[in-house]
Short mmCIF file of C-alpha atoms and ligand atoms in Angstrom, two decimals:
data_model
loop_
_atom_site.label_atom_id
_atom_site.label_comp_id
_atom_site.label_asym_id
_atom_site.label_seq_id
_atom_site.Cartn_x
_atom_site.Cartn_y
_atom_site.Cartn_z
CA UNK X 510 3.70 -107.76 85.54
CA UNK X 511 6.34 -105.01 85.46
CA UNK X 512 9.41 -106.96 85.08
CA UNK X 513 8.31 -108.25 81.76
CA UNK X 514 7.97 -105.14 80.16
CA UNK X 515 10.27 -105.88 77.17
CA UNK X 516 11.06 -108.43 77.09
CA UNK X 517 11.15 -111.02 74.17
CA UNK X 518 10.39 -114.18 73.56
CA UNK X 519 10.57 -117.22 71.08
CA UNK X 520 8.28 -120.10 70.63
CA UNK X 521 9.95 -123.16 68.56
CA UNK X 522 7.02 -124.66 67.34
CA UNK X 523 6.82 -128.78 65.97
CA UNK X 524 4.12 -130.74 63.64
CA UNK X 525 1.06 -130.39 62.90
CA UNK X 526 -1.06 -127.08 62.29
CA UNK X 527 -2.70 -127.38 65.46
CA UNK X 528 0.51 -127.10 67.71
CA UNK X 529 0.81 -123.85 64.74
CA UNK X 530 -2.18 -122.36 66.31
CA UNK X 531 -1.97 -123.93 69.67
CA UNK X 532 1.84 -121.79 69.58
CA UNK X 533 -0.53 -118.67 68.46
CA UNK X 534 -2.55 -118.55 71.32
CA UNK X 535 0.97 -119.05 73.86
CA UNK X 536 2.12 -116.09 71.55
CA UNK X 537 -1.07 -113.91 72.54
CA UNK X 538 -0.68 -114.77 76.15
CA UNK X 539 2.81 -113.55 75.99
CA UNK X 540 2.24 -110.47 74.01
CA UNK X 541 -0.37 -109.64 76.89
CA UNK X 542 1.91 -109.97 79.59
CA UNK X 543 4.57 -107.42 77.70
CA UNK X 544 6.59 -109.93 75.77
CA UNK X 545 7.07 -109.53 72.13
CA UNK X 546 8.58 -111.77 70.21
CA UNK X 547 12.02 -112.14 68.98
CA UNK X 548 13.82 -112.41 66.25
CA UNK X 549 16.14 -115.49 67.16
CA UNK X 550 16.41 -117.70 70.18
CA UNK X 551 20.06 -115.26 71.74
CA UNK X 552 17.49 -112.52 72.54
CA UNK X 553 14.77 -114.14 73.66
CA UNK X 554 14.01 -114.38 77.48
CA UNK X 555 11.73 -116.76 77.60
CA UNK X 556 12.17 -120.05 75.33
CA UNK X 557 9.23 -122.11 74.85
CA UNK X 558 9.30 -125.23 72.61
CA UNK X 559 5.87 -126.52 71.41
CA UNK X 560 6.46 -130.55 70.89
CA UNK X 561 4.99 -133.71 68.77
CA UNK X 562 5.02 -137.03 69.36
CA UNK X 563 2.99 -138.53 66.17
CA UNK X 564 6.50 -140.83 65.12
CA UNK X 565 9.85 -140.77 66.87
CA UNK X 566 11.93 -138.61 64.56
CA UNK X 567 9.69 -135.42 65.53
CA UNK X 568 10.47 -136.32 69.32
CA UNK X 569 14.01 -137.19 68.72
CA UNK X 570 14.64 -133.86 67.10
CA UNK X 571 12.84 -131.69 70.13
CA UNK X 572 15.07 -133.90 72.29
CA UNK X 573 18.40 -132.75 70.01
CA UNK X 574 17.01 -129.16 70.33
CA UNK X 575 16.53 -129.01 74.42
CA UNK X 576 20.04 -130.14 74.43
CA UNK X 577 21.61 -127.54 72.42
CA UNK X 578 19.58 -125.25 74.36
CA UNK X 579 21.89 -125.73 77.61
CA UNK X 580 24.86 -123.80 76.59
CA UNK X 581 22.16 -120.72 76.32
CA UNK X 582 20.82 -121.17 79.72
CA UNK X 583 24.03 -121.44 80.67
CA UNK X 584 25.61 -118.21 79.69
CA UNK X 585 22.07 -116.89 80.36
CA UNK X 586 20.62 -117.69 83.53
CA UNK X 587 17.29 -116.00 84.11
CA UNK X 588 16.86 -117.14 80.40
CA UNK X 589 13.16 -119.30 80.96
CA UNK X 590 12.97 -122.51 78.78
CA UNK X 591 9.34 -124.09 78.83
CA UNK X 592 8.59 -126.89 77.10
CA UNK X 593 4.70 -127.86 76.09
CA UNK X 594 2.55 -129.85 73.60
CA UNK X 595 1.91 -133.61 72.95
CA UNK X 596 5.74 -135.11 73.72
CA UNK X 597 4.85 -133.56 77.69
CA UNK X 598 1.65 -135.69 77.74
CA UNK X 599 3.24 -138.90 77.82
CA UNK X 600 4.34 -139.66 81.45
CA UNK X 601 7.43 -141.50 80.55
CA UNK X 602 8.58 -138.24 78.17
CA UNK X 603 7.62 -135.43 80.49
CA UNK X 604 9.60 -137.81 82.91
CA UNK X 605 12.80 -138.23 80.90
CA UNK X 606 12.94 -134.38 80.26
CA UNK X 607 13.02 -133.78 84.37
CA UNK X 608 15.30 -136.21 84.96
CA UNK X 609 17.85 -135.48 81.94
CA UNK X 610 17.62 -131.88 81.40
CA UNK X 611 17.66 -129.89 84.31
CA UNK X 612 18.00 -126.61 82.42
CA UNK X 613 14.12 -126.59 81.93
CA UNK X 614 12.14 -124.86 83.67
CA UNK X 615 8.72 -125.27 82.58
CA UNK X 616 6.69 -128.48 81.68
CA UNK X 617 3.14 -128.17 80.52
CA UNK X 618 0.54 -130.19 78.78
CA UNK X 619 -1.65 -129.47 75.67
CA UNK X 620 -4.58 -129.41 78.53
CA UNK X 621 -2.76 -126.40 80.19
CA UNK X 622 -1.67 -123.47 77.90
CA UNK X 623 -4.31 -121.17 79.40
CA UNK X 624 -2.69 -121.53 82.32
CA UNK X 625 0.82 -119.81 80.74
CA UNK X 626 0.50 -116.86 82.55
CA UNK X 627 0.33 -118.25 85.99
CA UNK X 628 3.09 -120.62 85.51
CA UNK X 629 5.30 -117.99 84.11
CA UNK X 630 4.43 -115.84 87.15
CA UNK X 631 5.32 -118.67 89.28
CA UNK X 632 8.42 -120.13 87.68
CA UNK X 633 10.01 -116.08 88.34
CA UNK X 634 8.35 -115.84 91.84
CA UNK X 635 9.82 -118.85 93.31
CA UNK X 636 12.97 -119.85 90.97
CA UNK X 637 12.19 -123.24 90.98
CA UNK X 638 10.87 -125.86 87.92
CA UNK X 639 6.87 -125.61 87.17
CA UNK X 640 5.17 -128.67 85.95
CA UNK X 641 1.49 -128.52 85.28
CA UNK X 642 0.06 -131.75 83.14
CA UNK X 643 -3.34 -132.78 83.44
CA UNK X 644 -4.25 -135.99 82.15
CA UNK X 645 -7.62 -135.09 80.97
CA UNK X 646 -9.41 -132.40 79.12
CA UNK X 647 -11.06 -129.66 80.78
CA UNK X 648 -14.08 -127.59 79.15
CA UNK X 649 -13.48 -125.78 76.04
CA UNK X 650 -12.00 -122.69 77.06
CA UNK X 651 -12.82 -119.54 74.87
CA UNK X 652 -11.41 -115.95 74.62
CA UNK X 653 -7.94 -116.34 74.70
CA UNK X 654 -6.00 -114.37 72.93
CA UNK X 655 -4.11 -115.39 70.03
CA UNK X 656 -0.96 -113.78 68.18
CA UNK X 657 -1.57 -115.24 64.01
CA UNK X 658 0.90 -115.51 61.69
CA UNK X 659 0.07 -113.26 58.71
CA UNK X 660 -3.16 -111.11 57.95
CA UNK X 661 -4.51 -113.36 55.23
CA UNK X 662 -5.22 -117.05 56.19
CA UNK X 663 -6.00 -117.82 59.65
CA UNK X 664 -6.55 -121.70 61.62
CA UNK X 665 -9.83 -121.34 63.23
CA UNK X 666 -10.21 -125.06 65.65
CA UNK X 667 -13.62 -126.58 66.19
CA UNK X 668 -12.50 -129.65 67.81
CA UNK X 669 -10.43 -131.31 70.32
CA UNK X 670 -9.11 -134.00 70.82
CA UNK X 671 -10.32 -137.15 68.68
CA UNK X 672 -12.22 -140.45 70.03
CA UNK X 673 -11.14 -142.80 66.91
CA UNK X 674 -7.93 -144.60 68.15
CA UNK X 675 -6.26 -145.29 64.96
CA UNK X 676 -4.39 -148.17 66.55
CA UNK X 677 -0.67 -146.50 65.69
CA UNK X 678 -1.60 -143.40 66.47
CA UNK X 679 -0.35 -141.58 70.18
CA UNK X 680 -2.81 -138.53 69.35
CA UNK X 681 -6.07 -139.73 71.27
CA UNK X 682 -3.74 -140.29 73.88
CA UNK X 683 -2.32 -136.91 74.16
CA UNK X 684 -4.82 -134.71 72.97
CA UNK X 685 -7.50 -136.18 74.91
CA UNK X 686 -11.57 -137.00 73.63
CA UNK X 687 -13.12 -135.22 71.06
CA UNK X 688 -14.66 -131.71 72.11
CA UNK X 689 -16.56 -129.47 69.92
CA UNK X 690 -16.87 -125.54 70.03
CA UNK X 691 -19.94 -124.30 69.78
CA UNK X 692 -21.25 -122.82 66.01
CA UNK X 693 -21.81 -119.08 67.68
CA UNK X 694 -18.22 -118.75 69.08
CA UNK X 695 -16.23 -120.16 65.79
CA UNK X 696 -18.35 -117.67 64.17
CA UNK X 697 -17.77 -114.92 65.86
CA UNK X 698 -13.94 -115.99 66.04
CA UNK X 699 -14.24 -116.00 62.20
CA UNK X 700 -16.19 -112.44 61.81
CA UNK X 701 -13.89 -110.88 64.21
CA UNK X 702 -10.91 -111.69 62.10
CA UNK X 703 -12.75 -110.87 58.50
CA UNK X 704 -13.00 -107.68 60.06
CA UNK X 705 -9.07 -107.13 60.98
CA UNK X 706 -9.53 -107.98 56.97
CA UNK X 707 -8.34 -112.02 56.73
CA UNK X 708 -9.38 -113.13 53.34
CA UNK X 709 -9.72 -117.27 54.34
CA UNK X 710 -9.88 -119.75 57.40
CA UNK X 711 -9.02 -123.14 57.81
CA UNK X 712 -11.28 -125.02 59.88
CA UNK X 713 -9.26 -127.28 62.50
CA UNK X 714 -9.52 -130.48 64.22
CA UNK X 715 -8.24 -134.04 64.30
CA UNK X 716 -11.52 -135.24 62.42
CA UNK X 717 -13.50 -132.15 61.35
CA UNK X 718 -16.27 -133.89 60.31
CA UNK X 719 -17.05 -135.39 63.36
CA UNK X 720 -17.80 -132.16 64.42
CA UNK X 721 -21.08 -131.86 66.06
CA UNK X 722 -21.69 -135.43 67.22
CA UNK X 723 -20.89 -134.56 70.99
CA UNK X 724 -23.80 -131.89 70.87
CA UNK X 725 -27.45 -132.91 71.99
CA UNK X 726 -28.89 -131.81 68.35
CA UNK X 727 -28.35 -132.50 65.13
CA UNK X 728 -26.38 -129.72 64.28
CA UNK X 729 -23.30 -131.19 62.07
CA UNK X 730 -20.07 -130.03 60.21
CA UNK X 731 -21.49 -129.63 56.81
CA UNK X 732 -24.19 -127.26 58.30
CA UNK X 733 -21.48 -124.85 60.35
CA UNK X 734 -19.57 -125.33 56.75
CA UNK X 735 -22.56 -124.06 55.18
CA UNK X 736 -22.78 -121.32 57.87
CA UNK X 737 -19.02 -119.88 57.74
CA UNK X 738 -19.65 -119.74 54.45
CA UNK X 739 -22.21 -117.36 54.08
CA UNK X 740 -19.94 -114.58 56.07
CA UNK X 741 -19.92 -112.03 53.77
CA UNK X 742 -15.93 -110.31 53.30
CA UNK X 743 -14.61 -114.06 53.71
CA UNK X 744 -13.37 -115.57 49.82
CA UNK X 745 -12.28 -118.79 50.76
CA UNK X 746 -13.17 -121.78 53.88
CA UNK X 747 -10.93 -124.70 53.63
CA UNK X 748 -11.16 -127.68 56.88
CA UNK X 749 -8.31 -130.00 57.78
CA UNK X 750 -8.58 -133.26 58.52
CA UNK X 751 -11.59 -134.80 57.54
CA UNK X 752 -11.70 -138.70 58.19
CA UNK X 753 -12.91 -141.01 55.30
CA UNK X 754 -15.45 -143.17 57.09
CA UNK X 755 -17.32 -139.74 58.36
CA UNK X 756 -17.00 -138.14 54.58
CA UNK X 757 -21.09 -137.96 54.47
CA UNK X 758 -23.09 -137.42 51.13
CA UNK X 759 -24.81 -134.34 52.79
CA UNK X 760 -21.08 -132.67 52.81
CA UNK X 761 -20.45 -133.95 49.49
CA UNK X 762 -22.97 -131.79 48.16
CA UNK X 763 -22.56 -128.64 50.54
CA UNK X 764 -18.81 -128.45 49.00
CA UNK X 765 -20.31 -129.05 45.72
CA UNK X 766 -22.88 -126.26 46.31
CA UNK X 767 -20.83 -123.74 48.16
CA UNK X 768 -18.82 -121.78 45.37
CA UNK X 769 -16.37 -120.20 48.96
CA UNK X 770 -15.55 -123.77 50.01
CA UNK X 771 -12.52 -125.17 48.21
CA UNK X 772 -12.55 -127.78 46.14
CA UNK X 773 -9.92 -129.47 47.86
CA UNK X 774 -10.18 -133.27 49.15
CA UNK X 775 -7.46 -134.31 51.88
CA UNK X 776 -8.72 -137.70 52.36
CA UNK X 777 -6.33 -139.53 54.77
CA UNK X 778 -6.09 -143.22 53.35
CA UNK X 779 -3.08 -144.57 55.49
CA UNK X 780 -2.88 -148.11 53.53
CA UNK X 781 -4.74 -149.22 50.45
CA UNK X 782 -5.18 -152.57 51.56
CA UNK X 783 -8.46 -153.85 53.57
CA UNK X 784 -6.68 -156.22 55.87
CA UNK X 785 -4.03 -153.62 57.27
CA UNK X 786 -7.41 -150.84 57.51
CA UNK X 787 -8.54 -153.62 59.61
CA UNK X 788 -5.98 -153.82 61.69
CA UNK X 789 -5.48 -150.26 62.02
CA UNK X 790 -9.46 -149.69 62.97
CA UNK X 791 -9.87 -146.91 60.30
CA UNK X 792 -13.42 -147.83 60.10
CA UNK X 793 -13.45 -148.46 56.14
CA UNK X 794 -12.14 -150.98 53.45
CA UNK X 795 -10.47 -150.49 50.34
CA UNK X 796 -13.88 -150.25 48.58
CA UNK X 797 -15.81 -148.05 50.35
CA UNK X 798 -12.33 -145.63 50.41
CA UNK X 799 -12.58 -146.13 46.40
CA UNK X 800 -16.56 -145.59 46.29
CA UNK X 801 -16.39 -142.00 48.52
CA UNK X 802 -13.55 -140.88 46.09
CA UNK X 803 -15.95 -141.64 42.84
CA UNK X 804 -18.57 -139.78 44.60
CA UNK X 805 -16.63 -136.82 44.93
CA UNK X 806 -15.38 -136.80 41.29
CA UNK X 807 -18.87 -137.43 39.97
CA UNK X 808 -20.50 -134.64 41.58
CA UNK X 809 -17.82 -131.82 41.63
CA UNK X 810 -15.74 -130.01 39.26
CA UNK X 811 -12.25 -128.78 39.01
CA UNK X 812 -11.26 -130.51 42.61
CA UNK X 813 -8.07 -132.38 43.84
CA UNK X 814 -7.27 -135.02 46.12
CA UNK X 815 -4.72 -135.13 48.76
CA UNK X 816 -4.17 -137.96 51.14
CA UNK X 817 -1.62 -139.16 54.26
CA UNK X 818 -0.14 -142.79 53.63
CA UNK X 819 2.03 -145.19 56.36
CA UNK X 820 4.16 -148.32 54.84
CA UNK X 821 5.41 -150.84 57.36
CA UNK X 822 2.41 -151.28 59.68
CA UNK X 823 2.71 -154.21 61.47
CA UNK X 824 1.91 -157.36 59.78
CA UNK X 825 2.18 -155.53 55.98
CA UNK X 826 3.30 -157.94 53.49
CA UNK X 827 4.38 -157.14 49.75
CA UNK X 828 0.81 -157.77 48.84
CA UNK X 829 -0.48 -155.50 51.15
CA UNK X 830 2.14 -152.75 50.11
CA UNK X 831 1.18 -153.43 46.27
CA UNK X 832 -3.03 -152.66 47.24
CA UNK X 833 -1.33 -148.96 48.67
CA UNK X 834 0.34 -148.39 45.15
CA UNK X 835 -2.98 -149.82 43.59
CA UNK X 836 -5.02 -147.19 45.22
CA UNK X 837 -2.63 -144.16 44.49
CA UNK X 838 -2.27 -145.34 40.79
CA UNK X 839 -6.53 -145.70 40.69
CA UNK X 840 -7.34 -142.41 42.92
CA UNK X 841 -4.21 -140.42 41.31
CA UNK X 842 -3.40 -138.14 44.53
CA UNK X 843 -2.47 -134.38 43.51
CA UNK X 844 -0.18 -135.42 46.32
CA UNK X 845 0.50 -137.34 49.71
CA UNK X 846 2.42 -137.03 52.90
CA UNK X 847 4.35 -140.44 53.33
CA UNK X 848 5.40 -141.46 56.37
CA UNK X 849 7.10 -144.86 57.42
CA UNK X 850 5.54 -146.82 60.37
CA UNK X 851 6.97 -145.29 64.13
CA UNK X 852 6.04 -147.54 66.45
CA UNK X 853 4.39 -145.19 69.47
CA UNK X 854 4.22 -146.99 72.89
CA UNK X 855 0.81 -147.34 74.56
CA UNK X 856 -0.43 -147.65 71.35
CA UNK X 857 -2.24 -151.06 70.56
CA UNK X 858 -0.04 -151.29 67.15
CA UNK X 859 3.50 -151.18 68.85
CA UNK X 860 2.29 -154.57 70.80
CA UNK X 861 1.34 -156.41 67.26
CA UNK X 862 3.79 -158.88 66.98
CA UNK X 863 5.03 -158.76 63.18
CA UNK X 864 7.22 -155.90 63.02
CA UNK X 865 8.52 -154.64 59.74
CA UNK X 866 11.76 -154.28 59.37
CA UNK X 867 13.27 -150.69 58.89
CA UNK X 868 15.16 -151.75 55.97
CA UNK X 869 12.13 -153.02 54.01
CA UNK X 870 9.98 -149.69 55.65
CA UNK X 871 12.73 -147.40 53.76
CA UNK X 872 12.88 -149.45 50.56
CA UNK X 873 8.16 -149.10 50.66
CA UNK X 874 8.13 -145.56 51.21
CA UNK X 875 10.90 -144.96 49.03
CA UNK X 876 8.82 -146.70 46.25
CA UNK X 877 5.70 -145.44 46.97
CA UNK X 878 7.29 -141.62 46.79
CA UNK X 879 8.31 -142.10 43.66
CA UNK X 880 5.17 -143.68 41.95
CA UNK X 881 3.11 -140.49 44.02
CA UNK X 882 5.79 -137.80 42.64
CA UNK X 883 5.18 -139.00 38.82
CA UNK X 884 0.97 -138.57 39.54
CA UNK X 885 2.00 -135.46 40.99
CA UNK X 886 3.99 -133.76 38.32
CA UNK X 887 1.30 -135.58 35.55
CA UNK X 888 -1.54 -133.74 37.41
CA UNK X 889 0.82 -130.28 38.04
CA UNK X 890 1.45 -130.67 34.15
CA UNK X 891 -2.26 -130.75 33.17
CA UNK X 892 -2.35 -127.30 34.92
CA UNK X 893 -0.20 -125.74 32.36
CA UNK X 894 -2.34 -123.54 29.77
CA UNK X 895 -5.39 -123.35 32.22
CA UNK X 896 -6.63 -120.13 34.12
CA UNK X 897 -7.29 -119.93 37.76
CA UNK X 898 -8.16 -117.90 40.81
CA UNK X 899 -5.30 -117.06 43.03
CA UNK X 900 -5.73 -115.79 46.53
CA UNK X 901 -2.26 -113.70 46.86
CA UNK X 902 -1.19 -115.36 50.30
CA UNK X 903 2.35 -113.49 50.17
CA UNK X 904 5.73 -113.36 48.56
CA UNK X 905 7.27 -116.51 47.23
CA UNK X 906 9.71 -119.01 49.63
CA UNK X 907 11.55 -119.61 46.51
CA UNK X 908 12.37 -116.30 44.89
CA UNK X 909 11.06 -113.27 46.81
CA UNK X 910 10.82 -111.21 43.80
CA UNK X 911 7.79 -113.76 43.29
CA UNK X 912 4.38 -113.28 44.72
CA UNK X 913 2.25 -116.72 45.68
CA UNK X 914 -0.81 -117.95 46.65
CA UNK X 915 -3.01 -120.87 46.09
CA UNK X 916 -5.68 -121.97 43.86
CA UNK X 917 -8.73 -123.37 45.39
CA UNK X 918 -7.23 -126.83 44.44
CA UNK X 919 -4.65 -126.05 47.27
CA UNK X 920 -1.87 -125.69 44.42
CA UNK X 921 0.92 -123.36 45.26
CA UNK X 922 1.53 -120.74 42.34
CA UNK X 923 4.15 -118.62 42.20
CA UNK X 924 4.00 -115.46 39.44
CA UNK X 925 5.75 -111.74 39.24
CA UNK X 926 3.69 -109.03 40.62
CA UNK X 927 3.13 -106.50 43.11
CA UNK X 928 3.22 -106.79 46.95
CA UNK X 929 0.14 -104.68 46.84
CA UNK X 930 -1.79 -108.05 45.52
CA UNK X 931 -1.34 -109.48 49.05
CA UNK X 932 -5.04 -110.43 50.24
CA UNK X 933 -6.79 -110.04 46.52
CA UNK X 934 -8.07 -112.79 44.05
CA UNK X 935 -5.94 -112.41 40.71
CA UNK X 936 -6.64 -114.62 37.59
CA UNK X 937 -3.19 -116.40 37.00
CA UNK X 938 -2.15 -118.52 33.51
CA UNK X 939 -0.29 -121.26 34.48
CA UNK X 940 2.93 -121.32 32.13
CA UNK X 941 5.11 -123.98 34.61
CA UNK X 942 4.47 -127.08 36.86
CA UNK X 943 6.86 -128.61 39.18
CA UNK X 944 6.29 -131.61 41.22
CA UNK X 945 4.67 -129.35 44.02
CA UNK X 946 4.24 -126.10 43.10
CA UNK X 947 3.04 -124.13 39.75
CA UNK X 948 4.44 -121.22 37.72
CA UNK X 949 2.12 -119.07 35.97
CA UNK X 950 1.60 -115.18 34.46
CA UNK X 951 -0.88 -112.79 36.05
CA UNK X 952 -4.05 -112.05 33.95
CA UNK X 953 -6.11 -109.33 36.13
CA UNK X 954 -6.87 -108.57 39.20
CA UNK X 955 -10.56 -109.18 40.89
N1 5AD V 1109 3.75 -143.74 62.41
C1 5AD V 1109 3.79 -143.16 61.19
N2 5AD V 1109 2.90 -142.25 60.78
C2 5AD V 1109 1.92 -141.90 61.63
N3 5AD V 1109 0.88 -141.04 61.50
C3 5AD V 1109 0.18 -141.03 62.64
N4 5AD V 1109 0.74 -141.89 63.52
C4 5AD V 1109 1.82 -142.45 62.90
C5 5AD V 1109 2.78 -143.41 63.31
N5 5AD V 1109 2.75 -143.99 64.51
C6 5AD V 1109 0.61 -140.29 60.26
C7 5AD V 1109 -0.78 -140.59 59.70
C8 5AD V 1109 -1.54 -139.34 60.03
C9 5AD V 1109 -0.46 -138.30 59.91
C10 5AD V 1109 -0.77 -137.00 60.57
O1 5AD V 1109 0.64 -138.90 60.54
O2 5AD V 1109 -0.66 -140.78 58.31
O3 5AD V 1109 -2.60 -139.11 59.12
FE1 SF4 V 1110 -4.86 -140.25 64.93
FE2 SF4 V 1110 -6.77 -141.61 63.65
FE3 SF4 V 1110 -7.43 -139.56 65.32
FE4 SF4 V 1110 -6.22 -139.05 62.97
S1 SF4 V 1110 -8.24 -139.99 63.24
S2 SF4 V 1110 -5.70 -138.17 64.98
S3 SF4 V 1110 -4.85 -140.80 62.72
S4 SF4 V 1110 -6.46 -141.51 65.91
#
């Protein structure tokens, strides 16, 4: 395609880290058809906004954004706008976005990015609005090229899609049933990109460790954690998310046992109460939440525990509310992402009929935040004196004069040193804590 030849582009990209690498792979497209991305959205020539739905502030901002992005197209107008990801899944969204902007000219599904290139090719050819969405998933599609962030960490995805239907949650809806890749091409994903010299992946998927249970053997996610491990240049493997009720002893013991895989337990708990787990089919009670979290502190060492909470499900009473603070005061999360109830429709939850008010939503998570940020600040404190492994990720957010990375624990340090660190394992003394992030000195280098 001649006419692209530079040309720029910019991809706004919201939620979770799978629209992050989802937006990589639209990235590589681009950068094969000539495009290479631009600094801000002026420039660009091709706009594409990668969209969540998982509560109704993320849409309502993409919805703010597409407006604003009028005045652009306006003074601009061969300037393409695309817009993609969950929010275009939902009919009624995708529908709304025809009808009010008609300064879009590209609608596509999380079931269609491979298609980018064809839909670019035919939104210039013909001058007229594209809209590809298929409702269901396809076969995994492999080999497309992907444009990632930095050279150190990199997303690696082993499944689509997830089969659980969390009754408040859109994403089964939009991201379709639960596919797996197969071992041989993750690995070869993840050897390819040790070799461009990336020090540590991230395994992806809605549920990680349902991985494997659409294949016809017995082939599960503790073994492919045990396998990615065992690639030689790679330091570090972390996974993200890993559901509760699938949290088996067998991958208890591989994390345990596998000095490369972090020590690091995101355990989504959503409510601490057994009646609203119910009610929310998360496939576990209070107990058995409390029994997998002694497990994991009885058989490993120096870990942490990270976990996602909701306040103001439907029917969730005071009681219920004081079980959620019971379980973060008993399990004392490093930390937790805390979100109030958003009621998403076609989900099973924004039919139940008790409704919590906003008012008493706000005052829950408000209160919950606050007990979570003293455990977090306790647990950042203990840090303080102790000596740990930092992979050098790059230079600080805060002060740039700062270098930063994580320990295996997931904390963020930040500590004065050279740039040449980048992408090496340096012993750090923690001297500071904050409520998320730690402060230390530099000891030695690997
Ligand atoms: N309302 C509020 N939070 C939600 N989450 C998912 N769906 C909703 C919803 N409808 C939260 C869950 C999940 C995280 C990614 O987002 O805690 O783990
Ligand atoms: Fe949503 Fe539950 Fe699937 Fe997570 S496990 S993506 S919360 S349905």
């Amino acid at each position: 395609m001649n006419d692209s030849i530079d040309k720029q582009f910019k991809i706004l990209t919201y939620g979770c880290q799978m629209n992050v690498h989802d937006s990589e792979i639209l990235a590589g497209m681009l950068g094969q058809l000539g495009y290479r991305e631009s600094l801000n959205e002026d420039d660009a020539d091709i706009i594409l906004i990668n969209t969540c739905s998982i509560r109704d502030k993320a849409e309502q901002k993409v919805f703010g954004k597409v407006g604003a992005l009028k005045k652009l197209k306006a003074k601009k107008p061969e300037l393409i706008i695309g817009i993609c990801g969950c929010m275009i899944q939902q009919q009624q969204v995708a529908k709304r976005i025809q009808k009010d902007f008609p300064h879009v000219d590209l609608l596509f599904g999380t079931h269609n990015i491979h298609q980018l290139p064809q839909m670019i090719e035919k939104v210039l050819a013909k001058k007229e609005r594209v809209l590809e969405i298929w409702n269901e998933e396809g076969e995994v599609i492999e080999g497309l090229p992907k444009l990632r962030e930095d050279g150190i960490t990199a997303w690696i995805t082993i499944t689509y899609g997830c089969n659980n239907f969390c009754t408040y949650c859109i994403v089964p809806h939009v991201r379709g049933r639960e596919r797996s890749r197969q071992p041989s091409d993750i690995i070869s994903e993840i050897e390819d990109i040790v070799a461009k010299g990336y020090k540590e992946v991230t395994l992806l998927g809605q549920n990680v460790n349902s991985y494997g249970k659409d294949f016809d053997n017995e082939y599960d996610f503790a073994d492919l954690l045990c396998e990615v491990s065992k690639i030689k240049e790679l330091k570090r493997v972390r996974y993200m998310t890993p559901h509760p009720r699938d949290f088996t002893d067998k991958l208890i013991d591989v994390i345990a046992s596998h000095d490369k895989i972090c020590n690091h337990f995101h355990l989504p708990v959503q409510s601490g109460s057994s009646r609203v787990l119910k009610s929310m089919n998360r496939g576990y009670d209070q107990q058995k939440y409390l029994s997998l979290i002694d497990k994991i502190k009885n058989k490993v060492n120096d870990f942490s525990i990270t976990t996602d909470i909701i306040v103001g499900f439907p029917g969730e009473t005071e009681k219920d509310f004081l079980e959620t603070i019971k379980v973060v005061e008993a399990v004392k999360y490093d930390s937790a992402f805390t979100f109030a109830y958003s009621p998403r429709q076609g989900t099973p939850a924004s039919k139940m009929e008790v409704q919590v008010p906003q008012q008493e939503k706000s005052q829950r998570l408000q209160r919950l935040i606050e007990t979570q940020n003293n455990i977090s600040k306790q647990i950042n404190d203990s840090y303080v004196g102790q000596v740990w492994d930092v992979l050098v990720e790059g230079t600080s957010k805060n002060d740039p004069s700062y270098i930063s990375g994580r320990t295996k624990t997931a904390k963020i340090v930040n500590f004065a040193g050279d740039k040449t660190l980048i992408g090496k394992e340096v012993k750090v003394k923690i001297t500071d804590s904050q409520t998320w992030s730690l402060t230390g000195k530099i000891l030695e280098e690997e």
